[in-house]
Amino acid sequence: MKLNRVLVLAIVLLLGVAALGATIKVALVAPFTGLGSILGDYIKMGAQLALEEINAAGGINGDMLEMIVYDDAANPSTAANVVRRALFQDNVVAVFGPNMSSAVIGVHPLAQQAKIPMLVGATSPSFRYTKIPNDFLFRLRADDEVKVVQLVKYAVEVLGIKKPGVIYGSTDYCLAALEVAKVEFPKYGVEIVAMEQIKEGDKDATGQLLKLKNAGFDGLIGLTHESEAAVTVNQLRQLQIDVPIIGFSAWGVPAFTDLAPEAAIGVYSVQGFNPVDPDPAVVAFVDAYKARWDGKEPSDPAQAYYDGMYLLAEAIKNVGTDGTKIAQYLATKANIVGVQGELKCDEHHNFTNVCLISQFDGKDWKIINKMF
Amino acid sequence: MKKLLFIAGAILVIILFPILNKNMYHLYLMNRALIHAILATGLVFLTGFAGQISLGQAGFYAIGAYSSAYFTVKLGMPIPVGIIIGIAISVLAGFLLSIPSFKLKAFFLSLVTIAFGQIVWMLVINLTPITGGPYGFFGIPFYSVGNNMLSFGQVFWLFGALLILCVYIMFRIKHSHFGRAMLAMNDDDVATESCGISTKRLKIAAFGFAAGLAGLAGALYAHLAGFLSPEPFTFFESSNFVAMAVVGGLRHMSGGVVGGIGLTLLPEFLRFGGWENYYLMVTSLIVIVVIIFMPMGLGPIIENLFRKIFRLKRSNTKTL
Amino acid sequence: MMLQDILQNIVSGASIGATYGLVGLGVVFLWLTISRINFANISSAMLGAYLFYTFYTMVNLGFFLSFVLSVGVIALYGIGLRAFIYEPIRKRGGGRLEFVVATLMLCTFWLNLIIVTYGALPKPFPPVFGGNKDFITIGSVRIPTLYLNIYLVIAVLMVLIYFILNKTLIGKSFRAAAQNREAAALMGIDVKVTTSLSFIMATCVVGIAGILLAPIYFVSLELGGGSIGVKGFASAVLGGLTNPYGTILGGISLGLLENFSTLYISSTYRDIISFSVLVAVLILKPSGIFNWKSKKI
């Protein structure tokens, strides 16, 4: 008896949902657990915000977007599990993420195999379309080559650094940036005088900084993650080594400056996103984000996934939910204005090359230069 | 007779699963589960039978994976050769790691194994020319016969056969003179030595066997996933492997199989939309509860269940 | 390399190392009484830091009250650890390995509980032990006030531990229970109380370490799952697992070894060097190098 009632209820519910219009399922693969998980919440909140806005405005041709969130624990091996789940079990029409470059290079063949577009915020130049020609893989942010080229240019031309000393981390993110820096500095006739590594989780950079000092460096190039950036600048100040500091994108976010609010004053960074950017699209995004998420401020890469959701919606609106058609549309026709400016797929399958050079003033990042 | 029935049942399940289930995600997951089962079986042997602890199995897993990847990709060897080389290097490392166990016991030994795992892991990160380091190692060939790539289902049959083979070898060792000496060593090191049995030789063999299975598991994983990165080889994974062996049951032939498959699938079952932060927390809690309330592990419980289903009489099958 | 740089390196290496030693103390206290290793030892440090952060920064209770409350909660956690993990496993016939795996999983559990409740972003720690720019200068070597505070707390803890272990009944019952559980019980020593006490001491000392470490490590997950846990074990091993003072010394030498490998060899291979040294010590001198009186505590 009871079972029947449950069955009837279930059928009624199912019919009710069906009557409201179909849902379009998309997947979001991001890190939420483990030590490397600080970006997961930004990614999820950025994507979720765009999705809710799109649905509130009537969905896509009347169909509602639904997002399934998967944790990849910042581990490519776990990403290989959950991307398969998204593609082959949950049958999503598009996958956002992973946000980690080695994971992207590991799992992108699955997108090709399933003919489902994969839109990622990972930034390593090593999977540019010109290097890995996957028609289903797209990037929603400026890649690291773009950013490091700008960083080096600014360090040499404006800051006048002649003997750069590099401190770098041990992940692919840091090492890929280091490779670009090694190529770029000599183009200005500048040699890197010393390169020292600080491992993720290390809390003492004295040895590394002393070595840089003894090599006679006149500017610090920081290519590490957020916590190690904080450790490095704190100890640089303690040792009273007075050199200009310019850091990579992880040196330009609150996750770093919150940990070293005083020591970070004066640090330059090349950023992908700046929440105090006066650009009206950025202001609107930051306001909407804060209103939706209890006053929390967005940080890179929230804006990338926000833009990505709108790009996908645009594609589905025009060509429907077929993965191949979406990918073709994204590659050739999609052109919208998002938080990161005009979004259009280039020959690297990057939608944007926007980056900013900013300086920390103790509260905000003051924009010095914005490049598209 | 009963044993035959068990093995026949296991073979039947392995044959039927890919025929009944074509879901690529399920098959991939089951393949990973079988790999973990092979590795955990090695740990059951090392810890449950020979009484030695290893919290560094991820190190052997890495050695197997990266060796096979290196020899097939960089030196163009066929996959089976790569896997065998992976096992061989792993076994050698296992012999090496058994040396401290002559002198050290329990906790001290576990620290050496942790240090071993960490050292291998850091070598994986830093030996970029060989391992690809943090960038990862890509383009590892998938299983194929001639020019035909195997399907996930066929790979599942292959892994299943290898798992059964590993368990069978362990079964034979256990019931040999060698295995009985090992169990004796597990009970009392000194007494065994005084019976004229060289415990050193036993320890070398036990570490070598467990390392070999971990190396095999690693090599199988490398060719299944098609790419490697340092993240799956951390201390965290080593502790997961030990948890598999303990949850499955350290003193049972089926312990590694039950624990390896169970703990691979459990977190995947616990992934619910909107609760993506919680699955590891719940998994760890479940493992703690199992360890507290079923210190013998799930293996014997599941064995009993099978016995009831097949209406087998209880007899001397206590430890199969 | 100038002498000043070497001295500077000694100061920071020894300070980071001393914190490894503090974490190692938690290992020693449990080993002394129950001969078990709690692999969730380091979780107490993370819990201590997050609790203090909650009471001090989020609830605004002031330093003293926040500190006492945090340590109090950690002490309760220590009791819970004995009652809900250690005793049930022991009663059902679980051995050392079962305890090891249970505590390993406990470590994962706490990490994920913190992620679920506080999020994964590291949080800045209030500068209650001195800010980033506070330091004193001796000669040309700068010692941050924070490090001085760490040394001060360690000194106080050492005196306290010496007093508890050598001058009180607790210390005697510790040693008795460590030598022979049954005999100790027969002699009228309440083994239950002794075990509880050792759990409390182990979790509290690591909890306090966590609060002290938070300005260096931030209020972050690294306090509960990074390499510091393993290095804490290593310090305890260098002290032979039974000598609290040797453990602190072991930690300091580990910190110095790390910093000097960075300075003279390579920051890339630093951890490989320190782990290799650990293995060598374990094999060549398993009773620890900083364990001058292993019989008497």
XYZ file of C-alpha atoms in Angstrom, chain B residues 103-283:
181
model
C 66.254 -4.381 13.422
C 63.240 -2.108 13.802
C 59.786 -2.911 14.988
C 56.309 -1.506 14.663
C 56.330 2.246 14.922
C 59.976 2.792 14.052
C 59.546 0.670 10.974
C 56.403 2.530 9.968
C 58.379 5.793 10.153
C 61.045 4.402 7.846
C 58.343 3.419 5.387
C 56.764 6.877 5.622
C 60.148 8.441 4.916
C 60.607 6.047 1.995
C 57.238 7.052 0.531
C 58.046 10.745 0.959
C 61.453 10.387 -0.663
C 60.000 8.578 -3.681
C 57.265 11.188 -3.937
C 59.777 14.039 -3.873
C 61.907 12.290 -6.460
C 58.833 12.015 -8.670
C 58.355 15.773 -8.344
C 61.992 16.699 -8.842
C 63.300 14.238 -11.441
C 61.448 16.157 -14.141
C 63.395 14.700 -17.116
C 62.252 11.184 -16.188
C 58.890 11.689 -14.493
C 57.643 14.946 -15.954
C 57.525 16.243 -12.378
C 54.565 18.422 -11.488
C 53.737 18.915 -15.179
C 52.733 15.276 -15.354
C 53.648 12.397 -17.644
C 51.365 12.183 -20.656
C 50.685 9.986 -23.645
C 51.105 6.621 -21.924
C 49.773 3.914 -24.281
C 46.530 2.119 -23.458
C 46.231 -1.677 -23.458
C 46.053 -3.116 -26.934
C 46.493 -6.355 -28.832
C 48.196 -5.760 -32.166
C 46.615 -2.563 -33.391
C 43.329 -3.055 -31.582
C 42.811 -1.086 -28.393
C 41.129 -3.122 -25.695
C 37.804 -1.890 -24.369
C 37.387 -1.029 -20.668
C 35.419 -4.263 -20.349
C 38.271 -6.356 -21.720
C 40.709 -4.524 -19.455
C 38.404 -5.372 -16.567
C 38.708 -9.064 -17.472
C 42.484 -8.724 -17.644
C 42.700 -7.021 -14.243
C 40.270 -9.520 -12.749
C 42.399 -12.410 -13.973
C 45.528 -10.790 -12.545
C 43.815 -10.239 -9.199
C 42.710 -13.856 -9.003
C 46.243 -14.920 -9.912
C 47.712 -12.712 -7.129
C 45.295 -14.062 -4.532
C 46.011 -17.596 -5.697
C 49.786 -17.106 -5.388
C 49.285 -15.687 -1.928
C 47.096 -18.669 -1.036
C 49.795 -21.075 -2.181
C 52.519 -19.240 -0.278
C 50.422 -19.153 2.837
C 49.867 -22.894 2.823
C 53.475 -23.685 2.053
C 56.292 -24.243 4.495
C 57.318 -20.664 3.855
C 53.900 -19.270 4.749
C 53.670 -21.199 7.992
C 57.077 -19.902 8.978
C 55.809 -16.410 8.242
C 52.769 -16.807 10.447
C 55.074 -18.072 13.173
C 57.244 -14.997 12.731
C 54.144 -12.839 13.031
C 53.445 -14.452 16.403
C 56.971 -14.437 17.761
C 60.046 -13.201 15.995
C 62.623 -14.607 18.382
C 61.023 -18.018 18.802
C 60.880 -18.468 15.045
C 64.540 -17.587 14.738
C 65.397 -20.090 17.435
C 63.609 -22.815 15.449
C 66.277 -22.381 12.829
C 64.190 -20.290 10.459
C 65.839 -17.192 9.062
C 63.379 -14.364 9.695
C 65.523 -12.088 7.580
C 64.807 -14.139 4.503
C 61.096 -14.173 5.328
C 61.007 -10.405 5.768
C 62.858 -9.792 2.512
C 60.386 -12.048 0.727
C 57.331 -10.447 2.337
C 58.445 -6.903 1.523
C 59.399 -7.981 -1.984
C 56.017 -9.601 -2.606
C 54.011 -6.634 -1.294
C 56.205 -4.203 -3.233
C 55.804 -6.305 -6.371
C 52.017 -6.197 -6.124
C 52.101 -2.444 -5.505
C 54.406 -2.032 -8.504
C 52.059 -4.145 -10.635
C 49.123 -2.025 -9.463
C 51.005 1.164 -10.320
C 51.955 -0.050 -13.791
C 48.387 -1.166 -14.485
C 47.147 2.254 -13.360
C 49.600 4.122 -15.597
C 48.331 2.398 -18.740
C 44.701 2.653 -17.652
C 44.745 6.394 -16.919
C 47.076 7.317 -19.787
C 48.781 10.023 -17.729
C 50.537 10.369 -14.383
C 51.029 13.262 -11.990
C 52.539 13.302 -8.495
C 49.246 13.775 -6.615
C 48.080 10.129 -6.425
C 51.341 9.059 -4.759
C 51.294 11.009 -1.512
C 51.382 9.829 2.094
C 47.615 10.338 2.109
C 47.303 7.563 -0.491
C 49.629 5.286 1.465
C 47.390 5.625 4.486
C 44.349 4.931 2.322
C 45.987 1.720 1.138
C 46.607 0.568 4.704
C 43.022 1.484 5.548
C 41.872 -0.757 2.676
C 43.818 -3.703 4.053
C 42.574 -3.157 7.603
C 38.942 -2.571 6.659
C 38.986 -5.637 4.441
C 40.547 -7.772 7.135
C 44.254 -8.230 7.687
C 44.124 -11.929 8.391
C 41.932 -13.013 5.521
C 42.729 -13.928 1.961
C 39.760 -11.847 0.823
C 40.733 -8.824 2.946
C 42.615 -6.952 0.254
C 39.945 -7.607 -2.335
C 37.057 -6.516 -0.143
C 38.886 -3.484 1.277
C 40.401 -2.391 -2.031
C 37.124 -2.497 -3.916
C 35.050 -1.206 -1.000
C 37.153 1.835 -0.199
C 37.524 2.794 -3.860
C 33.799 2.773 -4.469
C 32.607 4.173 -1.129
C 33.696 7.818 -1.642
C 32.234 7.750 -5.158
C 28.880 6.588 -3.788
C 28.982 9.415 -1.273
C 29.302 12.197 -3.831
C 25.976 13.989 -3.662
C 25.169 17.203 -5.453
C 25.455 20.226 -3.169
C 27.380 18.161 -0.602
C 30.617 17.879 -2.532
C 32.688 18.819 0.536
C 31.413 16.045 2.722
C 32.204 12.724 1.096
C 35.759 12.350 2.428
C 34.630 13.280 5.924
C 31.920 10.630 5.866
C 34.243 8.053 4.314
